[in-house]
């Protein structure tokens, strides 16, 4: 059975539900503290940086964790092709290490403060990538996925205008914020934070590392969704579109890596 | 007309402490770090603005802050990190529409990092620290004061 390390920094707070989501698709998950022996990470098949407020977002969100020695090991595993998923604060850490977008050995983007401040509500994501990767194997083109956000620094931005063109050409933009009809409108609240091109998730070029700002682990079971009409307890335990991110990781590990 | 406000903590600054710890773990020889919140107000007229803005408890809580309108240097290299693309509409709205500061046209917010560096070339070391830790050029800019 594939084993995923859910990395825990001081201030991380989504590790338990992330672990449960990984286990719901038939993988094993361990919560791996930042101060464990980093060499033990080698025995894991994939890594997730979950959501929260690691180091209280001191200086700026994700930067202290990004400089933690454990991230040097995660970078090596990412380069070797193992899947690395960063959710919310995890996404901020990946951007501050340069693993996302990962086209040069430097920090190429920022997850800057939202234009309207901290926001905590459900959004719709549209799957826009034309290329399959470790996280989107089971999404159809233009499929809509409901997921919640809860962040104050989630605005993908960059000073490098040529980068955006590269991200589009490489199919590295995976999910965009849209309205309930799938229209990608660059206006609040459809775009909840002002991200360029309504970007909600980006992968690296190889497709084994993804930074996603919304929380798939908070939309993994039907009982978590806001517009549910549950017919039974079992109905509440049933799958959702968001779960396919974790299912995709499992498929990737079993078939592609 | 521009008026500046520097707000520093008089209780232990956990952000500065964490920053110093991170710098040391990254191999930088820094003796101390002092952090101040920085505000720059573009105003239309100055009717005791400097004194009035220091009394706004949204910006300064005298139980834990001290405020000054002039730069007070606490280290030998002082780096101001400003957010470039934030209009600070929320703060502008509060100051103008709820607290009556109608003379404010715009606000720039930032963080002033005062680094005490003894060894080597302090400016070069501070530049490396700033690039590697204190700012992200994709939404911030820096100024050495």
CSV table of C-alpha atoms in Angstrom, one decimal:
chain,number,residue,atom,x,y,z
A,1,UNK,CA,0.0,0.0,0.0
A,2,UNK,CA,1.3,3.4,-0.9
A,3,UNK,CA,2.4,5.6,2.1
A,4,UNK,CA,2.0,9.4,2.2
A,5,UNK,CA,3.8,11.7,4.7
A,6,UNK,CA,1.5,14.5,5.8
A,7,UNK,CA,4.1,17.1,6.9
A,8,UNK,CA,3.3,19.0,10.1
A,9,UNK,CA,4.9,22.3,11.0
A,10,UNK,CA,4.2,24.3,14.1
A,11,UNK,CA,0.9,26.0,13.4
A,12,UNK,CA,-0.3,23.5,10.8
A,13,UNK,CA,-3.9,22.6,11.6
A,14,UNK,CA,-5.3,20.5,8.8
A,15,UNK,CA,-3.1,17.5,9.2
A,16,UNK,CA,-5.8,15.1,10.7
A,17,UNK,CA,-8.5,15.7,8.0
A,18,UNK,CA,-5.8,15.5,5.3
A,19,UNK,CA,-4.7,12.2,6.7
A,20,UNK,CA,-8.3,10.9,6.7
A,21,UNK,CA,-8.8,12.0,3.1
A,22,UNK,CA,-5.7,10.1,2.0
A,23,UNK,CA,-6.8,7.0,3.9
A,24,UNK,CA,-10.3,7.3,2.4
A,25,UNK,CA,-8.9,6.4,-1.1
A,26,UNK,CA,-6.9,3.4,0.2
A,27,UNK,CA,-3.5,4.9,0.9
A,28,UNK,CA,-1.7,4.9,4.2
A,29,UNK,CA,-0.8,8.3,5.8
A,30,UNK,CA,1.5,9.3,8.6
A,31,UNK,CA,1.7,12.7,10.2
A,32,UNK,CA,5.4,13.6,9.9
A,33,UNK,CA,6.6,16.4,12.2
A,34,UNK,CA,9.0,19.0,10.9
A,35,UNK,CA,11.6,18.0,13.5
A,36,UNK,CA,11.6,14.2,12.9
A,37,UNK,CA,14.7,12.8,11.3
A,38,UNK,CA,14.3,13.9,7.6
A,39,UNK,CA,16.0,10.8,6.3
A,40,UNK,CA,12.9,8.9,7.4
A,41,UNK,CA,11.0,10.7,4.6
A,42,UNK,CA,12.7,8.4,2.1
A,43,UNK,CA,10.4,5.5,3.0
A,44,UNK,CA,7.3,7.5,1.8
A,45,UNK,CA,5.9,7.4,-1.7
A,46,UNK,CA,4.4,10.9,-1.7
A,47,UNK,CA,4.1,14.0,0.5
A,48,UNK,CA,1.4,16.4,1.4
A,49,UNK,CA,1.9,19.9,2.9
A,50,UNK,CA,-1.5,20.5,4.5
A,51,UNK,CA,-3.3,23.7,5.4
A,52,UNK,CA,-2.9,25.9,8.5
A,53,UNK,CA,-0.8,28.8,9.7
A,54,UNK,CA,2.7,27.4,10.0
A,55,UNK,CA,4.9,29.6,12.1
A,56,UNK,CA,1.8,31.9,12.4
A,57,UNK,CA,2.6,33.2,8.8
A,58,UNK,CA,5.4,35.2,10.4
A,59,UNK,CA,7.2,37.5,7.9
A,60,UNK,CA,4.8,36.2,5.3
A,61,UNK,CA,2.8,33.0,4.8
A,62,UNK,CA,4.8,29.9,4.2
A,63,UNK,CA,8.3,31.5,4.1
A,64,UNK,CA,9.7,30.2,7.4
A,65,UNK,CA,8.5,26.6,6.6
A,66,UNK,CA,10.0,26.9,3.1
A,67,UNK,CA,13.4,27.6,4.7
A,68,UNK,CA,13.1,24.6,7.1
A,69,UNK,CA,15.7,21.9,6.4
A,70,UNK,CA,13.0,19.3,5.9
A,71,UNK,CA,12.0,21.1,2.7
A,72,UNK,CA,15.4,20.4,1.2
A,73,UNK,CA,14.5,16.7,1.4
A,74,UNK,CA,11.0,17.3,0.0
A,75,UNK,CA,12.7,19.2,-2.9
A,76,UNK,CA,14.9,16.3,-3.7
A,77,UNK,CA,12.0,13.8,-3.7
A,78,UNK,CA,10.0,16.2,-5.9
A,79,UNK,CA,12.9,16.3,-8.4
A,80,UNK,CA,13.0,12.5,-8.4
A,81,UNK,CA,9.3,12.4,-9.5
A,82,UNK,CA,7.5,11.6,-6.2
A,83,UNK,CA,4.2,13.4,-5.9
A,84,UNK,CA,4.0,16.5,-3.6
A,85,UNK,CA,0.7,18.2,-2.9
A,86,UNK,CA,0.6,21.6,-1.1
A,87,UNK,CA,-2.9,22.6,0.2
A,88,UNK,CA,-3.4,26.3,1.1
A,89,UNK,CA,-0.5,27.0,3.6
A,90,UNK,CA,1.2,24.0,1.9
A,91,UNK,CA,0.7,25.8,-1.5
A,92,UNK,CA,2.3,29.0,0.0
A,93,UNK,CA,5.3,26.9,1.2
A,94,UNK,CA,5.7,25.3,-2.3
A,95,UNK,CA,5.7,28.8,-3.9
A,96,UNK,CA,8.2,30.1,-1.4
A,97,UNK,CA,10.6,27.2,-2.1
A,98,UNK,CA,10.3,27.7,-5.9
A,99,UNK,CA,9.0,24.2,-6.4
A,100,UNK,CA,5.9,25.9,-7.9
A,101,UNK,CA,6.0,26.8,-10.7
A,102,UNK,CA,9.5,25.2,-10.7
A,103,UNK,CA,10.6,26.4,-14.1
A,104,UNK,CA,13.8,28.1,-12.8
A,105,UNK,CA,15.9,27.6,-9.7
A,106,UNK,CA,14.4,30.7,-8.0
A,107,UNK,CA,11.1,32.0,-6.6
A,108,UNK,CA,9.0,32.9,-9.6
A,109,UNK,CA,5.7,33.7,-8.0
A,110,UNK,CA,4.0,34.9,-4.9
A,111,UNK,CA,0.8,34.0,-3.0
A,112,UNK,CA,0.1,37.6,-2.1
A,113,UNK,CA,-2.5,39.0,0.3
A,114,UNK,CA,-6.0,38.9,-1.0
A,115,UNK,CA,-7.3,42.2,-2.3
A,116,UNK,CA,-10.4,41.9,-0.1
A,117,UNK,CA,-8.7,40.3,3.0
A,118,UNK,CA,-9.3,36.9,4.6
A,119,UNK,CA,-12.1,35.0,3.0
A,120,UNK,CA,-13.7,31.8,4.2
A,121,UNK,CA,-16.4,30.4,1.9
A,122,UNK,CA,-17.2,27.8,-0.8
A,123,UNK,CA,-16.0,28.4,-4.3
A,124,UNK,CA,-16.4,26.6,-7.7
A,125,UNK,CA,-13.3,25.4,-9.5
A,126,UNK,CA,-13.1,24.6,-13.1
A,127,UNK,CA,-10.6,22.0,-14.3
A,128,UNK,CA,-8.9,23.7,-17.2
A,129,UNK,CA,-5.7,21.7,-17.9
A,130,UNK,CA,-5.5,19.7,-21.1
A,131,UNK,CA,-2.7,17.5,-19.8
A,132,UNK,CA,-3.0,14.7,-17.2
A,133,UNK,CA,-0.8,14.9,-14.1
A,134,UNK,CA,-0.5,13.3,-10.7
A,135,UNK,CA,-3.6,15.2,-9.4
A,136,UNK,CA,-6.1,15.5,-12.2
A,137,UNK,CA,-6.3,12.0,-13.7
A,138,UNK,CA,-10.0,11.7,-13.2
A,139,UNK,CA,-11.3,15.2,-14.1
A,140,UNK,CA,-12.9,15.9,-17.4
A,141,UNK,CA,-12.1,19.1,-19.3
A,142,UNK,CA,-14.1,22.0,-17.9
A,143,UNK,CA,-15.5,19.9,-15.0
A,144,UNK,CA,-16.7,22.0,-12.0
A,145,UNK,CA,-15.6,21.1,-8.5
A,146,UNK,CA,-17.0,22.7,-5.3
A,147,UNK,CA,-14.4,23.3,-2.6
A,148,UNK,CA,-14.0,25.7,0.3
A,149,UNK,CA,-11.3,28.4,0.7
A,150,UNK,CA,-10.1,29.9,3.9
A,151,UNK,CA,-7.2,32.2,3.4
A,152,UNK,CA,-5.9,35.7,3.5
A,153,UNK,CA,-2.8,35.3,1.3
A,154,UNK,CA,-4.0,33.3,-1.7
A,155,UNK,CA,-3.5,35.6,-4.7
A,156,UNK,CA,-1.3,33.9,-7.2
A,157,UNK,CA,0.8,36.7,-8.8
A,158,UNK,CA,4.1,37.3,-10.5
A,159,UNK,CA,6.1,40.2,-11.9
A,160,UNK,CA,7.3,38.0,-14.7
A,161,UNK,CA,4.8,38.4,-17.6
A,162,UNK,CA,6.5,35.8,-19.7
A,163,UNK,CA,5.9,33.2,-16.9
A,164,UNK,CA,2.1,33.3,-17.4
A,165,UNK,CA,2.5,32.5,-21.1
A,166,UNK,CA,4.8,29.6,-20.2
A,167,UNK,CA,2.3,28.3,-17.6
A,168,UNK,CA,-0.4,28.2,-20.2
A,169,UNK,CA,1.7,26.6,-22.8
A,170,UNK,CA,2.9,23.9,-20.4
A,171,UNK,CA,-0.7,23.3,-19.1
A,172,UNK,CA,0.5,24.0,-15.5
A,173,UNK,CA,-2.7,25.9,-14.6
A,174,UNK,CA,-5.0,23.1,-13.3
A,175,UNK,CA,-8.0,24.8,-11.6
A,176,UNK,CA,-9.5,28.2,-12.0
A,177,UNK,CA,-12.1,30.0,-9.9
A,178,UNK,CA,-15.4,30.2,-11.7
A,179,UNK,CA,-19.1,30.8,-11.0
A,180,UNK,CA,-21.7,28.0,-10.6
A,181,UNK,CA,-22.2,27.9,-14.4
A,182,UNK,CA,-18.5,27.5,-15.1
A,183,UNK,CA,-17.8,31.1,-16.2
A,184,UNK,CA,-14.4,32.3,-15.2
A,185,UNK,CA,-15.1,35.9,-14.2
A,186,UNK,CA,-12.3,38.0,-12.9
A,187,UNK,CA,-14.3,39.8,-10.3
A,188,UNK,CA,-15.1,39.3,-6.6
A,189,UNK,CA,-16.6,37.0,-5.3
A,190,UNK,CA,-16.1,34.6,-8.3
A,191,UNK,CA,-12.4,35.4,-8.0
A,192,UNK,CA,-12.2,35.5,-4.2
A,193,UNK,CA,-8.7,36.9,-3.9
A,194,UNK,CA,-7.7,38.6,-7.2
A,195,UNK,CA,-5.4,35.9,-8.4
A,196,UNK,CA,-4.1,36.4,-12.0
A,197,UNK,CA,-6.3,34.5,-14.5
A,198,UNK,CA,-8.4,33.3,-11.6
A,199,UNK,CA,-5.8,30.7,-10.8
A,200,UNK,CA,-6.6,28.4,-7.9
A,201,UNK,CA,-4.0,25.6,-8.5
A,202,UNK,CA,-0.7,25.3,-10.4
A,203,UNK,CA,1.6,22.3,-11.0
A,204,UNK,CA,5.2,22.1,-11.9
A,205,UNK,CA,6.0,21.2,-15.5
A,206,UNK,CA,6.4,17.5,-14.8
A,207,UNK,CA,3.0,17.4,-13.1
A,208,UNK,CA,4.1,15.7,-9.9
A,209,UNK,CA,3.9,18.8,-7.6
A,210,UNK,CA,0.8,20.9,-7.2
A,211,UNK,CA,0.0,24.0,-5.1
A,212,UNK,CA,-3.8,24.4,-4.6
A,213,UNK,CA,-5.3,27.2,-2.4
A,214,UNK,CA,-8.8,25.7,-1.8
A,215,UNK,CA,-9.1,22.7,0.6
A,216,UNK,CA,-10.0,19.3,-1.1
A,217,UNK,CA,-9.8,17.5,2.3
A,218,UNK,CA,-12.8,19.7,3.4
A,219,UNK,CA,-14.9,18.6,0.4
A,220,UNK,CA,-13.9,14.9,0.4
A,221,UNK,CA,-17.3,13.4,1.6
A,222,UNK,CA,-20.7,14.4,0.4
A,223,UNK,CA,-21.7,15.3,4.0
A,224,UNK,CA,-19.2,18.1,3.9
A,225,UNK,CA,-20.8,19.8,0.9
A,226,UNK,CA,-23.0,22.8,1.4
A,227,UNK,CA,-25.9,22.0,-1.0
A,228,UNK,CA,-26.2,18.3,0.0
A,229,UNK,CA,-29.5,16.5,0.1
A,230,UNK,CA,-28.6,13.4,1.9
A,231,UNK,CA,-30.8,10.4,1.6
A,232,UNK,CA,-29.0,8.3,4.2
A,233,UNK,CA,-25.9,8.1,6.4
A,234,UNK,CA,-24.3,6.1,3.6
A,235,UNK,CA,-25.1,8.9,1.1
A,236,UNK,CA,-23.2,11.3,3.4
A,237,UNK,CA,-20.2,9.1,3.3
A,238,UNK,CA,-20.1,8.9,-0.5
A,239,UNK,CA,-17.5,10.4,-2.7
A,240,UNK,CA,-17.2,13.9,-4.1
A,241,UNK,CA,-15.4,15.5,-7.1
A,242,UNK,CA,-12.7,16.9,-4.7
A,243,UNK,CA,-11.8,13.4,-3.6
A,244,UNK,CA,-10.5,12.6,-7.1
A,245,UNK,CA,-7.3,14.7,-6.3
A,246,UNK,CA,-6.4,12.1,-3.8
A,247,UNK,CA,-7.6,9.2,-6.0
A,248,UNK,CA,-5.4,10.6,-8.8
A,249,UNK,CA,-2.3,10.6,-6.5
A,250,UNK,CA,-3.0,6.9,-5.8
A,251,UNK,CA,-3.4,6.1,-9.4
A,252,UNK,CA,-0.2,8.0,-10.3
A,253,UNK,CA,1.8,6.1,-7.7
A,254,UNK,CA,0.4,2.7,-8.8
A,255,UNK,CA,0.6,3.3,-12.5
A,256,UNK,CA,2.8,6.2,-13.6
A,257,UNK,CA,5.7,6.6,-11.1
B,1,UNK,CA,2.1,65.7,1.3
B,2,UNK,CA,3.5,62.6,2.8
B,3,UNK,CA,3.4,61.7,6.5
B,4,UNK,CA,5.1,58.5,7.8
B,5,UNK,CA,4.3,56.5,10.9
B,6,UNK,CA,6.6,53.9,12.5
B,7,UNK,CA,5.0,51.5,15.1
B,8,UNK,CA,7.1,49.2,17.2
B,9,UNK,CA,6.3,46.7,19.9
B,10,UNK,CA,7.4,47.3,23.4
B,11,UNK,CA,6.5,43.7,24.4
B,12,UNK,CA,8.5,40.8,22.9
B,13,UNK,CA,8.2,40.7,19.2
B,14,UNK,CA,7.7,37.1,18.3
B,15,UNK,CA,7.8,37.9,14.5
B,16,UNK,CA,11.3,39.5,14.9
B,17,UNK,CA,12.4,36.6,17.2
B,18,UNK,CA,11.3,34.0,14.6
B,19,UNK,CA,13.0,36.1,11.8
B,20,UNK,CA,16.2,36.2,13.8
B,21,UNK,CA,16.1,32.5,14.5
B,22,UNK,CA,15.4,31.7,10.8
B,23,UNK,CA,18.4,34.0,9.8
B,24,UNK,CA,20.7,32.2,12.1
B,25,UNK,CA,19.6,28.7,10.9
B,26,UNK,CA,20.2,29.9,7.4
B,27,UNK,CA,23.8,30.7,8.4
B,28,UNK,CA,23.6,34.5,8.6
B,29,UNK,CA,25.5,36.2,11.4
B,30,UNK,CA,22.9,38.7,12.7
B,31,UNK,CA,23.1,40.0,16.3
B,32,UNK,CA,19.6,41.3,16.5
B,33,UNK,CA,16.4,42.2,14.6
B,34,UNK,CA,14.0,45.0,15.4
B,35,UNK,CA,10.7,45.2,13.4
B,36,UNK,CA,8.4,48.1,13.0
B,37,UNK,CA,5.1,48.5,11.1
B,38,UNK,CA,5.4,51.2,8.6
B,39,UNK,CA,2.6,53.4,7.2
B,40,UNK,CA,3.0,56.2,4.7
B,41,UNK,CA,0.0,58.5,4.3
B,42,UNK,CA,-0.5,60.8,1.3
B,43,UNK,CA,-2.7,63.6,2.7
B,44,UNK,CA,-4.3,66.7,1.2
B,45,UNK,CA,-3.7,68.9,4.3
B,46,UNK,CA,-1.8,68.6,7.6
B,47,UNK,CA,-4.0,69.8,10.5
B,48,UNK,CA,-2.0,68.1,13.4
B,49,UNK,CA,-2.2,64.9,11.3
B,50,UNK,CA,1.0,63.6,12.7
B,51,UNK,CA,-0.3,63.7,16.3
B,52,UNK,CA,-3.8,62.6,15.5
B,53,UNK,CA,-2.8,59.6,13.5
B,54,UNK,CA,-0.6,58.3,16.4
B,55,UNK,CA,-3.7,58.2,18.6
B,56,UNK,CA,-5.6,55.9,16.3
B,57,UNK,CA,-5.9,52.7,18.2
B,58,UNK,CA,-6.4,50.7,15.0
B,59,UNK,CA,-2.8,51.5,14.3
B,60,UNK,CA,-1.2,52.0,17.7
B,61,UNK,CA,-2.1,50.3,21.0
B,62,UNK,CA,-0.1,52.1,23.7
B,63,UNK,CA,-0.4,49.0,25.9
B,64,UNK,CA,2.1,47.3,23.6
B,65,UNK,CA,3.2,49.8,20.9
B,66,UNK,CA,5.2,53.0,20.6
B,67,UNK,CA,4.8,55.2,17.6
B,68,UNK,CA,7.0,57.8,15.9
B,69,UNK,CA,6.7,60.0,12.8
B,70,UNK,CA,10.4,59.9,12.2
B,71,UNK,CA,12.6,56.9,11.4
B,72,UNK,CA,14.4,55.6,14.5
B,73,UNK,CA,17.2,53.3,13.5
B,74,UNK,CA,17.7,50.2,15.8
B,75,UNK,CA,20.3,48.5,13.7
B,76,UNK,CA,23.1,49.3,11.3
B,77,UNK,CA,21.1,48.3,8.2
B,78,UNK,CA,17.4,49.3,7.9
B,79,UNK,CA,15.4,47.7,5.2
B,80,UNK,CA,11.9,48.8,4.4
B,81,UNK,CA,9.7,46.2,2.7
B,82,UNK,CA,6.5,47.5,1.1
B,83,UNK,CA,3.6,45.8,-0.6
B,84,UNK,CA,3.4,47.2,-4.0
B,85,UNK,CA,0.0,46.3,-5.3
B,86,UNK,CA,-2.2,46.7,-2.3
B,87,UNK,CA,-4.5,49.7,-2.2
B,88,UNK,CA,-5.2,49.1,1.5
B,89,UNK,CA,-8.9,49.8,0.9
B,90,UNK,CA,-10.0,48.3,4.1
B,91,UNK,CA,-7.7,50.5,6.3
B,92,UNK,CA,-8.5,53.6,4.1
B,93,UNK,CA,-12.2,53.0,4.6
B,94,UNK,CA,-11.9,52.7,8.3
B,95,UNK,CA,-9.7,55.8,8.7
B,96,UNK,CA,-11.7,58.0,6.3
B,97,UNK,CA,-15.3,56.9,6.7
B,98,UNK,CA,-15.3,55.8,10.3
B,99,UNK,CA,-12.7,57.8,12.0
B,100,UNK,CA,-13.0,61.0,10.0
B,101,UNK,CA,-9.5,61.2,8.4
B,102,UNK,CA,-10.9,62.7,5.2
B,103,UNK,CA,-7.5,64.2,4.3
B,104,UNK,CA,-6.0,60.8,3.5
B,105,UNK,CA,-5.7,60.2,-0.2
B,106,UNK,CA,-3.8,56.9,-0.1
B,107,UNK,CA,-1.8,54.6,2.2
B,108,UNK,CA,1.3,52.5,1.7
B,109,UNK,CA,1.9,49.8,4.3
B,110,UNK,CA,5.2,48.0,5.0
B,111,UNK,CA,7.6,46.5,7.5
B,112,UNK,CA,10.8,48.1,8.6
B,113,UNK,CA,13.5,45.5,9.5
B,114,UNK,CA,16.4,46.9,11.5
B,115,UNK,CA,19.3,44.4,11.4
B,116,UNK,CA,22.4,44.6,13.6
B,117,UNK,CA,25.2,42.9,11.7
B,118,UNK,CA,28.7,43.0,13.0
B,119,UNK,CA,30.6,40.7,10.8
B,120,UNK,CA,31.7,41.1,7.1
B,121,UNK,CA,29.9,43.6,4.8
B,122,UNK,CA,26.7,44.4,6.7
B,123,UNK,CA,25.0,45.9,3.6
B,124,UNK,CA,25.8,42.8,1.4
B,125,UNK,CA,24.7,40.4,4.1
B,126,UNK,CA,21.5,42.4,4.7
B,127,UNK,CA,20.8,42.3,0.9
B,128,UNK,CA,21.2,38.5,0.9
B,129,UNK,CA,18.9,38.2,3.9
B,130,UNK,CA,16.3,40.4,2.4
B,131,UNK,CA,16.3,38.5,-0.9
B,132,UNK,CA,16.3,35.1,0.7
B,133,UNK,CA,13.8,35.7,3.5
B,134,UNK,CA,12.4,39.1,4.1
B,135,UNK,CA,10.7,39.9,0.8
B,136,UNK,CA,9.1,38.4,-2.2
B,137,UNK,CA,9.8,40.6,-5.3
B,138,UNK,CA,6.7,39.5,-7.0
B,139,UNK,CA,4.5,41.7,-4.8
B,140,UNK,CA,6.8,43.6,-2.6
B,141,UNK,CA,9.6,46.2,-3.0
B,142,UNK,CA,12.5,47.2,-0.8
B,143,UNK,CA,14.3,50.4,0.2
B,144,UNK,CA,17.4,50.6,2.3
B,145,UNK,CA,16.9,53.6,4.7
